[in-house]
Coordinates of C-alpha atoms in Angstrom, one line a residue:
Chain A
M1 CA 55.2 -2.1 206.5
K2 CA 56.0 -1.8 209.8
N3 CA 53.2 -1.3 212.5
S4 CA 54.8 1.7 214.0
D5 CA 54.2 3.5 210.6
R6 CA 50.6 2.9 210.7
A7 CA 50.2 3.7 214.4
S8 CA 51.9 7.1 213.9
H9 CA 49.2 8.1 211.4
V10 CA 46.1 9.3 213.5
I11 CA 43.1 10.8 212.2
P12 CA 42.4 14.2 213.4
E13 CA 38.9 14.4 215.1
S14 CA 38.0 17.4 213.1
A15 CA 38.3 15.7 209.6
A16 CA 34.9 15.5 208.0
P17 CA 33.0 14.0 211.0
R18 CA 30.5 11.4 209.9
E19 CA 27.0 12.6 210.2
A20 CA 24.6 10.5 212.1
K21 CA 21.8 10.2 209.9
G22 CA 18.6 8.1 209.6
R23 CA 16.8 7.1 206.5
S24 CA 14.6 10.3 205.8
G25 CA 12.8 11.7 202.6
E26 CA 13.4 10.3 199.3
P27 CA 16.7 8.8 198.7
D28 CA 17.5 11.1 195.6
S29 CA 16.6 14.3 197.6
A30 CA 18.9 13.1 200.5
V31 CA 21.9 12.7 198.2
A32 CA 21.6 15.6 196.2
K33 CA 20.9 17.6 199.6
A34 CA 24.0 16.2 201.1
M35 CA 26.0 17.1 197.9
A36 CA 24.4 20.6 198.1
D37 CA 25.2 21.1 201.8
K38 CA 28.6 20.1 201.2
Q39 CA 29.1 22.6 198.3
A40 CA 27.6 25.3 200.7
R41 CA 30.1 24.7 203.3
D42 CA 33.0 24.8 200.6
D43 CA 31.8 28.2 199.4
D44 CA 32.2 29.6 203.0
G45 CA 35.7 28.6 203.2
H46 CA 37.0 25.3 205.0
A47 CA 39.6 23.9 207.2
S48 CA 42.2 21.6 205.7
I49 CA 41.6 17.9 206.0
V50 CA 45.1 17.0 205.4
N51 CA 47.9 19.3 206.6
Q52 CA 51.5 19.4 205.2
A53 CA 52.9 17.2 208.2
E54 CA 50.4 14.5 207.3
I55 CA 51.1 14.8 203.5
F56 CA 55.0 14.1 204.7
K57 CA 53.6 11.0 206.7
L58 CA 51.6 9.7 203.7
A59 CA 54.5 10.0 201.4
N60 CA 56.7 8.1 203.9
L61 CA 54.3 5.4 204.1
A62 CA 54.0 5.2 200.2
R63 CA 58.0 5.4 199.9
I64 CA 58.0 8.5 197.9
A65 CA 60.4 11.3 198.5
I66 CA 58.8 14.7 198.1
T67 CA 59.8 18.3 198.4
D68 CA 58.4 21.1 200.7
D69 CA 56.7 22.6 197.6
E70 CA 55.3 19.3 196.5
A71 CA 53.9 18.6 200.0
Q72 CA 52.4 22.2 200.3
A73 CA 50.4 21.7 196.9
A74 CA 49.4 18.2 197.8
A75 CA 48.1 19.2 201.1
S76 CA 46.0 22.1 199.5
N77 CA 44.8 19.8 196.5
L78 CA 44.0 16.6 198.7
S79 CA 42.2 18.5 201.1
G80 CA 40.0 20.1 198.5
I81 CA 39.3 16.8 196.8
L82 CA 38.3 15.0 200.2
E83 CA 36.1 18.0 201.3
N84 CA 34.1 17.6 198.1
F85 CA 34.1 13.9 198.4
A86 CA 33.1 13.9 202.1
A87 CA 29.5 13.9 201.4
I88 CA 29.4 10.2 200.5
R89 CA 30.2 9.7 204.2
S90 CA 26.6 10.9 205.0
I91 CA 25.0 8.6 202.7
D92 CA 23.0 5.9 204.6
T93 CA 24.6 2.5 204.2
D94 CA 22.8 1.2 207.0
V95 CA 20.9 -1.1 204.8
S96 CA 20.2 -4.4 206.3
G97 CA 22.5 -7.1 204.7
L98 CA 24.5 -4.6 202.8
P99 CA 27.9 -6.0 202.1
A100 CA 31.2 -3.9 201.4
G101 CA 32.0 -6.0 198.3
R102 CA 30.5 -8.5 195.8
Q103 CA 28.9 -11.5 197.5
D104 CA 28.4 -13.3 194.1
L105 CA 32.0 -13.8 193.7
R106 CA 34.2 -16.8 194.6
N107 CA 37.8 -17.3 194.6
V108 CA 39.3 -19.0 191.4
M109 CA 41.3 -21.8 192.1
R110 CA 43.7 -23.9 189.8
E111 CA 46.1 -26.8 190.2
D112 CA 49.6 -25.6 191.4
V113 CA 51.3 -27.1 188.4
A114 CA 53.9 -25.3 185.9
R115 CA 52.6 -24.4 182.7
D116 CA 54.8 -24.3 179.5
G117 CA 55.4 -20.9 177.7
V118 CA 54.1 -18.3 180.1
L119 CA 56.9 -16.3 181.7
A120 CA 59.0 -19.4 181.9
D121 CA 62.3 -18.1 180.7
P122 CA 64.2 -16.6 183.8
E123 CA 66.7 -14.6 181.4
E124 CA 63.8 -12.8 179.6
L125 CA 62.3 -12.0 182.9
L126 CA 65.6 -10.6 184.3
R127 CA 66.2 -8.5 181.1
N128 CA 64.9 -5.3 182.6
A129 CA 66.6 -5.6 186.0
K130 CA 70.4 -5.0 187.1
T131 CA 71.6 -8.6 187.9
K132 CA 74.7 -10.3 189.3
N133 CA 75.0 -14.0 188.8
G134 CA 71.5 -14.3 188.0
Y135 CA 70.3 -12.5 190.9
I136 CA 68.7 -9.1 190.9
E137 CA 71.2 -6.6 192.6
V138 CA 69.9 -4.3 195.4
S139 CA 71.3 -1.9 198.0
A140 CA 72.0 -3.6 201.4
V141 CA 68.8 -3.7 203.4
F142 CA 70.4 -3.3 206.8
A143 CA 73.0 -0.6 205.8
E144 CA 71.4 2.1 208.0
Q145 CA 68.6 2.9 210.1
S146 CA 66.3 4.9 207.8
V147 CA 62.7 4.4 208.9
P148 CA 61.6 7.0 211.3
Chain B
M1 CA 41.3 -8.5 152.8
S2 CA 45.1 -9.3 153.4
A3 CA 45.6 -8.7 149.8
S4 CA 45.6 -5.2 150.9
A5 CA 47.4 -5.7 154.1
R6 CA 50.4 -4.0 152.8
E7 CA 48.5 -1.1 151.2
N8 CA 46.6 -0.7 154.5
L9 CA 49.8 -0.6 156.4
Q10 CA 51.4 2.1 153.8
K11 CA 48.1 4.2 154.2
S12 CA 48.5 4.0 157.8
L13 CA 52.2 5.1 158.0
G14 CA 51.6 7.8 155.5
A15 CA 48.6 9.1 157.8
I16 CA 50.9 9.0 160.7
A17 CA 53.6 10.9 159.0
A18 CA 51.2 13.7 158.1
W19 CA 49.1 13.9 161.3
E20 CA 51.7 13.0 164.0
P21 CA 53.5 16.4 164.0
H22 CA 50.3 18.1 164.8
I23 CA 48.6 15.6 167.3
G24 CA 51.3 13.6 169.0
A25 CA 49.1 10.5 169.3
F26 CA 52.0 8.0 169.5
L27 CA 55.1 7.1 171.8
D28 CA 56.3 4.5 169.5
I29 CA 56.0 3.5 165.9
T30 CA 56.5 -0.2 165.6
K31 CA 57.0 -0.4 161.9
D32 CA 59.3 -3.5 162.0
E33 CA 56.8 -5.4 164.0
A34 CA 54.0 -4.5 161.6
E35 CA 56.2 -5.2 158.5
R36 CA 56.7 -8.7 160.1
Q37 CA 53.0 -9.1 160.6
V38 CA 52.1 -8.1 156.9
A39 CA 54.7 -10.6 155.7
A40 CA 53.0 -13.3 158.0
L41 CA 49.6 -12.5 156.5
E42 CA 50.9 -12.7 153.0
S43 CA 52.4 -16.2 153.5
D44 CA 49.8 -17.6 156.0
I45 CA 46.5 -18.5 154.4
A46 CA 44.9 -19.4 157.6
L47 CA 46.0 -16.0 159.4
H48 CA 44.9 -14.3 156.1
Q49 CA 41.3 -15.5 156.6
Q50 CA 41.1 -14.4 160.2
P51 CA 38.3 -11.5 161.1
L52 CA 40.9 -8.8 161.6
A53 CA 43.3 -9.6 158.9
G54 CA 45.2 -6.6 157.7
M55 CA 43.8 -4.2 160.2
P56 CA 46.2 -1.4 161.3
I57 CA 45.9 -1.1 164.8
A58 CA 47.5 0.9 167.8
I59 CA 47.8 -0.1 171.2
K60 CA 47.9 2.0 174.5
A61 CA 51.2 2.2 176.1
N62 CA 50.1 0.8 179.3
I63 CA 49.2 -2.6 177.6
A64 CA 52.1 -5.1 177.4
T65 CA 53.9 -5.7 174.0
Q66 CA 57.1 -7.4 173.3
F67 CA 57.7 -4.8 170.7
G68 CA 57.8 -1.0 171.3
R69 CA 57.8 0.3 174.8
T70 CA 55.4 -0.6 177.6
S71 CA 56.2 2.8 179.5
A72 CA 52.6 3.6 180.8
S73 CA 53.9 7.1 179.8
S74 CA 55.9 7.2 183.0
K75 CA 59.5 8.1 183.6
I76 CA 59.6 5.1 186.3
L77 CA 59.1 2.7 183.2
K78 CA 60.7 5.1 180.4
D79 CA 62.6 2.3 178.5
F80 CA 60.6 -1.0 179.7
V81 CA 60.1 -3.5 176.9
S82 CA 57.7 -6.4 178.2
P83 CA 58.9 -9.8 178.1
F84 CA 55.3 -10.9 177.0
N85 CA 52.4 -9.8 175.1
A86 CA 48.9 -8.9 176.9
T87 CA 46.3 -11.7 176.2
V88 CA 44.4 -8.7 174.3
V89 CA 47.4 -8.1 172.0
Q90 CA 48.1 -11.9 171.6
R91 CA 44.5 -12.3 170.4
L92 CA 44.6 -9.2 168.1
L93 CA 47.7 -10.7 166.5
G94 CA 46.0 -14.0 166.2
A95 CA 43.2 -12.5 164.4
G96 CA 45.3 -10.9 161.9
A97 CA 45.5 -7.3 163.1
V98 CA 48.7 -5.3 162.4
V99 CA 50.0 -3.4 165.3
V100 CA 51.7 0.0 164.0
G101 CA 52.5 1.4 167.3
K102 CA 52.1 2.4 171.1
T103 CA 49.8 5.3 171.9
Q104 CA 50.2 8.3 174.4
H105 CA 47.9 8.6 177.5
D106 CA 48.0 9.9 181.0
E107 CA 50.8 8.5 183.1
F108 CA 49.4 5.2 184.4
A109 CA 46.0 6.1 182.9
M110 CA 45.4 8.6 185.6
G111 CA 43.8 11.7 183.8
S112 CA 41.1 12.8 181.7
S113 CA 42.9 14.9 179.1
T114 CA 46.4 13.2 178.3
E115 CA 48.1 16.2 179.8
H116 CA 49.4 14.0 182.6
A117 CA 51.6 12.2 180.3
G118 CA 55.0 11.5 181.7
L119 CA 56.8 11.0 178.4
G120 CA 56.6 11.7 175.0
P121 CA 54.5 14.4 172.9
Q122 CA 51.4 16.5 174.2
T123 CA 48.4 14.6 172.5
K124 CA 46.0 17.3 170.8
N125 CA 42.5 16.9 169.4
P126 CA 42.5 16.4 165.7
W127 CA 39.4 18.5 165.5
D128 CA 41.0 21.5 167.0
I129 CA 44.8 21.2 168.0
S130 CA 44.3 23.8 170.7
R131 CA 42.1 21.4 172.5
V132 CA 42.6 18.2 174.4
A133 CA 41.8 14.7 172.9
G134 CA 40.5 13.7 176.3
G135 CA 42.0 10.9 178.4
S136 CA 43.4 8.7 179.5
S137 CA 43.3 7.0 176.1
G138 CA 44.0 10.1 174.4
G139 CA 46.6 9.0 171.9
S140 CA 44.4 6.0 170.8
A141 CA 41.3 8.2 170.1
A142 CA 43.2 10.9 168.3
A143 CA 45.0 8.1 166.3
V144 CA 41.7 6.6 165.1
A145 CA 39.8 10.1 164.6
S146 CA 42.7 11.3 162.3
T147 CA 42.6 8.0 160.3
E148 CA 46.3 7.2 161.4
V149 CA 45.0 3.8 162.1
E150 CA 41.7 2.1 161.7
A151 CA 41.3 1.0 165.4
A152 CA 43.2 1.1 168.7
L153 CA 43.1 -0.4 172.1
G154 CA 42.7 1.7 175.1
T155 CA 42.1 1.1 178.7
D156 CA 39.0 2.3 180.8
T157 CA 39.0 2.6 184.7
G158 CA 36.6 5.5 184.9
G159 CA 36.1 6.7 181.5
S160 CA 39.4 6.5 179.9
I161 CA 38.0 4.9 176.6
R162 CA 34.7 6.5 176.5
Q163 CA 35.4 10.1 177.2
P164 CA 38.5 10.5 174.5
A165 CA 36.3 8.6 172.0
S166 CA 33.6 11.2 172.8
L167 CA 35.9 14.2 172.4
C168 CA 37.4 12.9 169.3
G169 CA 34.4 11.9 167.6
V170 CA 35.0 8.2 167.3
V171 CA 33.3 5.0 168.9
G172 CA 34.8 3.8 172.2
V173 CA 33.8 0.6 174.1
K174 CA 34.1 -0.2 178.0
P175 CA 33.2 -4.0 178.4
T176 CA 31.6 -5.3 181.3
Y177 CA 34.0 -6.0 184.0
G178 CA 35.4 -9.5 183.4
R179 CA 34.5 -9.7 179.7
V180 CA 38.0 -8.9 178.6
S181 CA 41.2 -10.3 180.0
R182 CA 43.3 -7.9 182.0
H183 CA 46.5 -9.9 181.8
G184 CA 49.3 -7.6 180.7
L185 CA 47.3 -4.3 181.5
I186 CA 49.5 -2.4 183.8
A187 CA 47.1 -2.2 186.8
Y188 CA 45.4 1.1 188.1
G189 CA 42.3 0.2 189.8
S190 CA 42.0 -3.6 189.4
S191 CA 38.3 -3.9 190.2
L192 CA 37.5 -1.3 187.5
D193 CA 40.1 -1.7 184.7
Q194 CA 39.1 -3.0 181.3
A195 CA 40.6 -2.9 177.9
G196 CA 38.5 -2.2 175.0
P197 CA 38.5 -0.9 171.2
I198 CA 38.4 2.6 169.8
T199 CA 37.2 2.6 166.2
R200 CA 35.4 4.8 163.7
T201 CA 32.3 2.5 163.3
V202 CA 30.3 0.5 165.7
R203 CA 30.5 -2.6 163.7
D204 CA 34.4 -2.5 163.8
A205 CA 34.2 -2.2 167.6
A206 CA 31.9 -5.3 167.8
K207 CA 34.1 -7.1 165.5
I208 CA 37.4 -6.4 167.8
M209 CA 35.0 -7.2 170.9
E210 CA 34.6 -10.8 169.5
V211 CA 38.3 -11.2 169.1
I212 CA 39.3 -9.9 172.6
S213 CA 36.5 -11.1 174.9
G214 CA 36.3 -14.3 176.8
K215 CA 37.9 -16.4 179.4
D216 CA 41.7 -16.2 180.0
P217 CA 43.4 -18.7 182.4
L218 CA 46.0 -15.8 183.1
D219 CA 43.3 -13.6 184.5
A220 CA 41.1 -15.3 187.2
T221 CA 38.6 -12.4 187.0
S222 CA 37.8 -12.9 183.5
S223 CA 34.3 -14.5 182.8
E224 CA 33.2 -17.9 181.4
V225 CA 30.0 -16.2 180.2
P226 CA 29.9 -16.9 176.4
V227 CA 31.0 -14.4 174.1
G228 CA 28.3 -13.1 171.9
Q229 CA 27.8 -12.5 168.2
Y230 CA 28.2 -8.7 168.5
A231 CA 28.6 -7.8 164.7
A232 CA 26.0 -9.9 163.8
L233 CA 23.5 -7.7 165.9
C234 CA 24.7 -4.5 164.0
G235 CA 21.9 -3.5 161.8
K236 CA 19.1 -5.5 163.6
P237 CA 16.0 -3.3 164.4
I238 CA 15.2 -2.0 167.7
A239 CA 11.7 -1.3 167.7
G240 CA 9.9 -2.0 170.9
M241 CA 13.1 -1.7 172.9
I242 CA 13.1 0.7 176.0
I243 CA 15.7 3.4 176.4
G244 CA 16.0 4.9 179.9
M245 CA 17.1 8.5 180.3
P246 CA 18.1 9.3 183.8
K247 CA 17.2 12.9 184.6
E248 CA 20.4 13.1 186.9
F249 CA 22.7 12.9 183.8
F250 CA 21.0 16.3 182.5
A251 CA 21.3 18.2 185.8
D252 CA 23.5 21.2 186.5
G253 CA 26.9 21.3 185.2
I254 CA 26.3 20.0 181.7
D255 CA 27.1 22.3 178.6
P256 CA 23.7 23.4 177.3
E257 CA 24.6 22.5 173.6
V258 CA 25.8 19.2 174.7
K259 CA 22.4 18.6 176.7
K260 CA 20.4 19.4 173.5
I261 CA 22.4 17.4 171.1
V262 CA 22.4 14.2 173.4
T263 CA 18.7 14.8 174.4
D264 CA 17.8 15.0 170.6
A265 CA 19.8 12.0 169.9
I266 CA 18.0 9.9 172.4
M267 CA 14.6 11.1 171.4
S268 CA 15.5 10.1 167.8
F269 CA 15.2 6.4 168.9
E270 CA 11.5 6.9 168.8
E271 CA 11.6 7.1 165.1
Q272 CA 13.0 3.7 165.1
G273 CA 10.2 2.4 167.1
A274 CA 12.1 2.4 170.4
V275 CA 10.3 3.8 173.7
V276 CA 12.2 6.5 175.5
K277 CA 11.4 6.4 179.2
E278 CA 12.6 8.9 181.9
I279 CA 14.1 7.3 184.8
S280 CA 15.9 8.4 188.0
L281 CA 19.4 7.1 189.3
P282 CA 19.6 9.2 192.6
L283 CA 23.1 8.0 193.6
T284 CA 24.5 9.6 190.3
P285 CA 25.9 12.7 192.1
A286 CA 28.0 10.3 194.6
A287 CA 29.7 8.1 191.8
I288 CA 32.5 10.6 191.4
A289 CA 33.6 10.4 195.1
V290 CA 33.0 6.5 195.3
Y291 CA 35.0 6.0 192.2
Y292 CA 38.0 8.3 193.0
V293 CA 38.3 6.9 196.6
I294 CA 38.3 3.1 195.4
A295 CA 40.3 3.7 192.3
K296 CA 43.1 5.6 194.2
A297 CA 43.2 3.2 196.9
E298 CA 43.8 0.2 194.6
A299 CA 46.3 2.5 192.7
S300 CA 48.3 3.0 195.9
S301 CA 48.6 -0.7 196.2
N302 CA 49.2 -1.6 192.6
L303 CA 51.7 1.0 192.1
A304 CA 53.8 -0.2 195.1
R305 CA 55.6 -2.7 192.9
F306 CA 57.5 0.0 191.1
D307 CA 60.7 -0.2 193.2
G308 CA 63.2 0.8 190.7
L309 CA 64.9 -2.7 190.9
R310 CA 63.3 -5.5 189.0
Y311 CA 62.3 -3.4 185.9
G312 CA 61.9 0.3 185.0
I313 CA 64.5 3.1 185.8
R314 CA 67.4 2.0 187.7
E315 CA 69.1 5.0 189.4
D316 CA 72.6 4.9 190.6
I317 CA 71.7 6.0 194.1
H318 CA 73.9 5.1 197.1
A319 CA 71.6 4.9 199.9
S320 CA 69.7 2.4 202.2
L321 CA 67.1 0.4 200.4
I322 CA 64.2 2.5 201.8
D323 CA 65.7 5.6 200.7
Y324 CA 66.5 4.1 197.3
Y325 CA 62.7 3.4 196.8
K326 CA 61.8 6.8 197.9
Q327 CA 64.2 8.6 195.7
V328 CA 63.3 6.5 192.9
R329 CA 59.7 6.8 193.2
G330 CA 59.9 10.5 194.1
E331 CA 61.8 11.2 190.7
G332 CA 59.9 8.4 188.6
F333 CA 56.3 9.3 189.3
G334 CA 54.6 12.3 187.9
P335 CA 52.6 14.7 190.2
E336 CA 49.2 13.3 189.4
V337 CA 50.5 9.7 190.2
K338 CA 52.0 10.9 193.3
R339 CA 48.6 12.6 194.3
A340 CA 46.8 9.4 193.4
I341 CA 49.1 7.2 195.6
M342 CA 49.0 9.5 198.7
M343 CA 45.2 9.9 198.4
G344 CA 44.9 6.2 198.2
T345 CA 47.4 5.7 201.0
Y346 CA 45.2 8.1 203.1
A347 CA 41.9 6.3 202.3
L348 CA 43.5 2.8 203.5
S349 CA 45.5 4.2 206.3
S350 CA 44.4 3.1 209.9
G351 CA 41.5 5.0 211.2
Y352 CA 40.5 6.2 207.9
S353 CA 40.0 3.1 205.9
E354 CA 36.4 2.4 207.3
A355 CA 35.2 6.0 206.8
W356 CA 36.7 6.3 203.4
Y357 CA 37.2 3.0 201.5
G358 CA 34.7 1.1 203.4
Q359 CA 32.0 3.7 203.1
A360 CA 32.9 4.1 199.2
S361 CA 32.7 0.3 198.8
K362 CA 29.2 0.0 200.5
V363 CA 28.0 3.1 198.4
R364 CA 29.4 1.3 195.3
T365 CA 27.1 -1.8 196.0
L366 CA 24.2 0.8 196.4
I367 CA 25.0 2.1 192.9
R368 CA 25.3 -1.4 191.4
R369 CA 21.9 -2.3 193.0
E370 CA 20.3 1.1 191.7
Y371 CA 21.3 0.2 188.2
E372 CA 20.1 -3.4 188.5
Q373 CA 16.9 -2.1 189.6
A374 CA 16.7 0.2 186.7
F375 CA 17.4 -2.5 184.2
R376 CA 14.2 -4.2 185.2
G377 CA 12.4 -1.4 183.3
V378 CA 14.7 -0.7 180.6
D379 CA 16.8 -2.4 177.9
V380 CA 19.7 0.4 178.1
I381 CA 20.2 3.7 179.7
A382 CA 21.4 6.3 177.5
G383 CA 22.9 10.0 178.3
P384 CA 26.0 12.1 177.7
V385 CA 29.5 10.8 178.0
S386 CA 31.2 14.1 178.8
P387 CA 29.5 17.2 180.5
E388 CA 31.3 19.3 177.7
P389 CA 33.1 18.8 174.4
A390 CA 36.9 18.9 174.1
F391 CA 38.3 21.7 176.4
K392 CA 41.2 23.8 175.9
L393 CA 44.7 22.6 176.6
G394 CA 45.9 23.7 180.1
S395 CA 42.4 24.8 181.1
K396 CA 42.1 22.2 184.0
T397 CA 45.6 21.1 184.7
S398 CA 46.0 23.4 187.8
D399 CA 42.7 22.3 189.3
P400 CA 42.7 18.5 189.8
L401 CA 39.2 18.4 191.0
A402 CA 37.8 20.2 188.0
M403 CA 39.6 17.4 185.9
Y404 CA 38.0 14.7 188.1
L405 CA 34.4 16.0 187.7
A406 CA 35.0 15.9 183.9
D407 CA 34.2 12.1 184.4
A408 CA 30.8 12.4 186.2
Y409 CA 28.8 10.5 183.6
T410 CA 31.4 7.7 182.9
V411 CA 32.2 6.6 186.4
P412 CA 28.9 5.3 187.5
A413 CA 29.2 2.4 184.8
S414 CA 32.7 1.8 185.8
V415 CA 31.9 1.4 189.7
A416 CA 28.7 -0.8 188.7
G417 CA 31.1 -2.7 186.4
L418 CA 28.5 -2.2 183.4
P419 CA 29.3 -2.2 179.7
A420 CA 29.1 1.0 177.8
I421 CA 29.7 2.7 174.6
S422 CA 30.3 6.1 173.3
V423 CA 29.0 6.9 169.7
P424 CA 29.4 10.1 168.0
C425 CA 25.8 12.0 168.0
G426 CA 26.6 15.6 166.8
M427 CA 28.9 18.6 166.6
A428 CA 28.8 21.3 169.2
I429 CA 30.0 24.9 168.0
K430 CA 32.4 26.5 170.2
G431 CA 35.0 29.3 170.2
P432 CA 35.0 33.0 169.7
P433 CA 32.8 34.3 166.5
N434 CA 35.8 34.9 164.4
R435 CA 37.1 31.4 165.1
R436 CA 34.5 28.9 165.3
V437 CA 35.2 25.3 165.7
S438 CA 32.9 22.3 165.5
L439 CA 33.5 19.8 168.2
P440 CA 32.2 16.1 168.5
V441 CA 29.7 15.0 171.2
G442 CA 29.2 11.5 172.1
L443 CA 26.0 9.5 173.1
H444 CA 26.7 7.3 176.1
I445 CA 24.7 3.9 175.9
I446 CA 25.1 1.6 179.1
A447 CA 23.8 -1.9 179.1
P448 CA 23.2 -4.5 181.9
H449 CA 26.2 -6.9 182.7
F450 CA 27.3 -9.0 179.8
Q451 CA 24.7 -7.6 177.6
E452 CA 27.1 -6.2 175.1
E453 CA 24.9 -7.4 172.2
T454 CA 22.1 -5.1 173.3
M455 CA 24.5 -2.1 173.5
F456 CA 25.9 -2.9 170.2
Q457 CA 22.5 -3.4 168.4
I458 CA 21.2 0.0 169.9
A459 CA 24.6 2.0 169.0
A460 CA 24.6 0.5 165.5
A461 CA 21.0 1.4 164.9
F462 CA 21.7 5.0 166.2
E463 CA 24.9 5.2 163.9
S464 CA 23.2 4.0 160.8
A465 CA 20.2 6.6 161.1
H466 CA 22.7 9.5 161.5
E467 CA 26.1 8.8 159.9
F468 CA 28.0 10.8 161.9
Q469 CA 31.0 8.2 161.4
N470 CA 31.4 9.8 157.8
L471 CA 32.6 13.2 159.5
S472 CA 36.4 13.3 159.8
P473 CA 38.7 16.2 160.7
E474 CA 40.9 18.3 158.2
L475 CA 44.7 17.8 158.3
P476 CA 45.8 21.3 160.1
Q477 CA 47.8 23.5 157.7

């Protein structure tokens, strides 16, 4: 993926701003309240989190061709889903030592040696591809400028 | 048992011929492979003595097999035949099981009703063919419920084994993350995916779990924790065990009949000397968002490999390589899969990733801790699997969010990596007065990490006291 693809995709400031929030009250009422507040905002109608132009950018990043109709539907669906999910952004995760991932897991290493019998047959592996002289055939990579 | 392997297969193929036109559970019937395995059972005494000898079994089409297609029910893998068997398939064959076909599911396992299948028939619920079988492993659940097969494998990322099992009135197990090898599963959310059995009895599920569990050198995330004697614990008393009942699992949004059936089921454990204790899991309402953000983010990365070149559909498109990818993927993926990839791309893209993926990952850790804390006071946690029984075909397809919310009770165990089972616990009566239907309701039992023994022991105790496993749907006219 080119850097320019990522740089061109900027978050609109209006998109579900993170609520500054301390630890208050019981944790269960805090979550339930955040979800309920969210629901109340949804019922009042809402601005779209992702618009159609952004959908086209996302589709381009994901290498998927989509039509105008698909983009319109996706913008509406994704905005609705993300609005509903935005409540998790107000959950207090400022807990000391809270990691984003599992800390008890370690990388699993093995000797870099070939093993018999596992995916070892090139012909078998290439069976599902279009090949030429034992190579997978693809379009020319530098045929034309195509990434905006 | 294998003296009747041929009879079992004939019976299974007969049931498939009768039921398939009504329920559409299969994408492929692998009769030749099944015949080959039966012949092997007849000539090989060692195979004949294996624990699953002669058991007709179906495999979800997103699990790799060298026979039949491994299409993930997607146009992009329409005619794909895997060059290898998934570890779970290899272990089932080694244990003497007879694979009769590949089952239908939501494309790439993304869905809760099997209505997002990209290929083949619309799977329907054997109890009422105007309703969904659940999903994403809807074909596997429907095939077992209708007696087309004795057992099936499904995959569960956020409830895809347990929810269809609940809606079809059969047993479904999602193992602890790492308990069962993922080698050969077409990846959806790699930190969540597990394969597991769907069966008519808890004991059959336990027997299959003993076969498919354990360390696999081909999956670095599979665990070294020793595999338990799951079937031996089925039938052991549960007196003195503590069952936690989270109040958040019975809050707004649950069907009142389901609420009553599941509450009564949990209270009935007291008749066997167990103690039911109300507990609180405050982060329950947040689990759906945490799950979907993480699952879609992982899916957007996992599905990048489908480029239409190395495998899957190959189109005759004369364009630059980038445009080729876009066209093949645009035509090959269905609407729900495209939505998932775009949502995941959004959640991982520059500027958003900390607010969405990062935050979801942190809340995931909090949910995991909340369960670890709860398990200090209880042996298992019990509640509903699905907020409602099988819904009508088409009733949620236009509203993706409504479909996602159907997973509210299954996703917490998924994000926390816990083992969980769905066991039939009653029938809800639905439909207009002139056309009442009985629809199965499942009881959800969640156990601590790698404590499948406790999960099976409690599930089997419930099953033997109530015998819902003896109910089966009637063949539609």
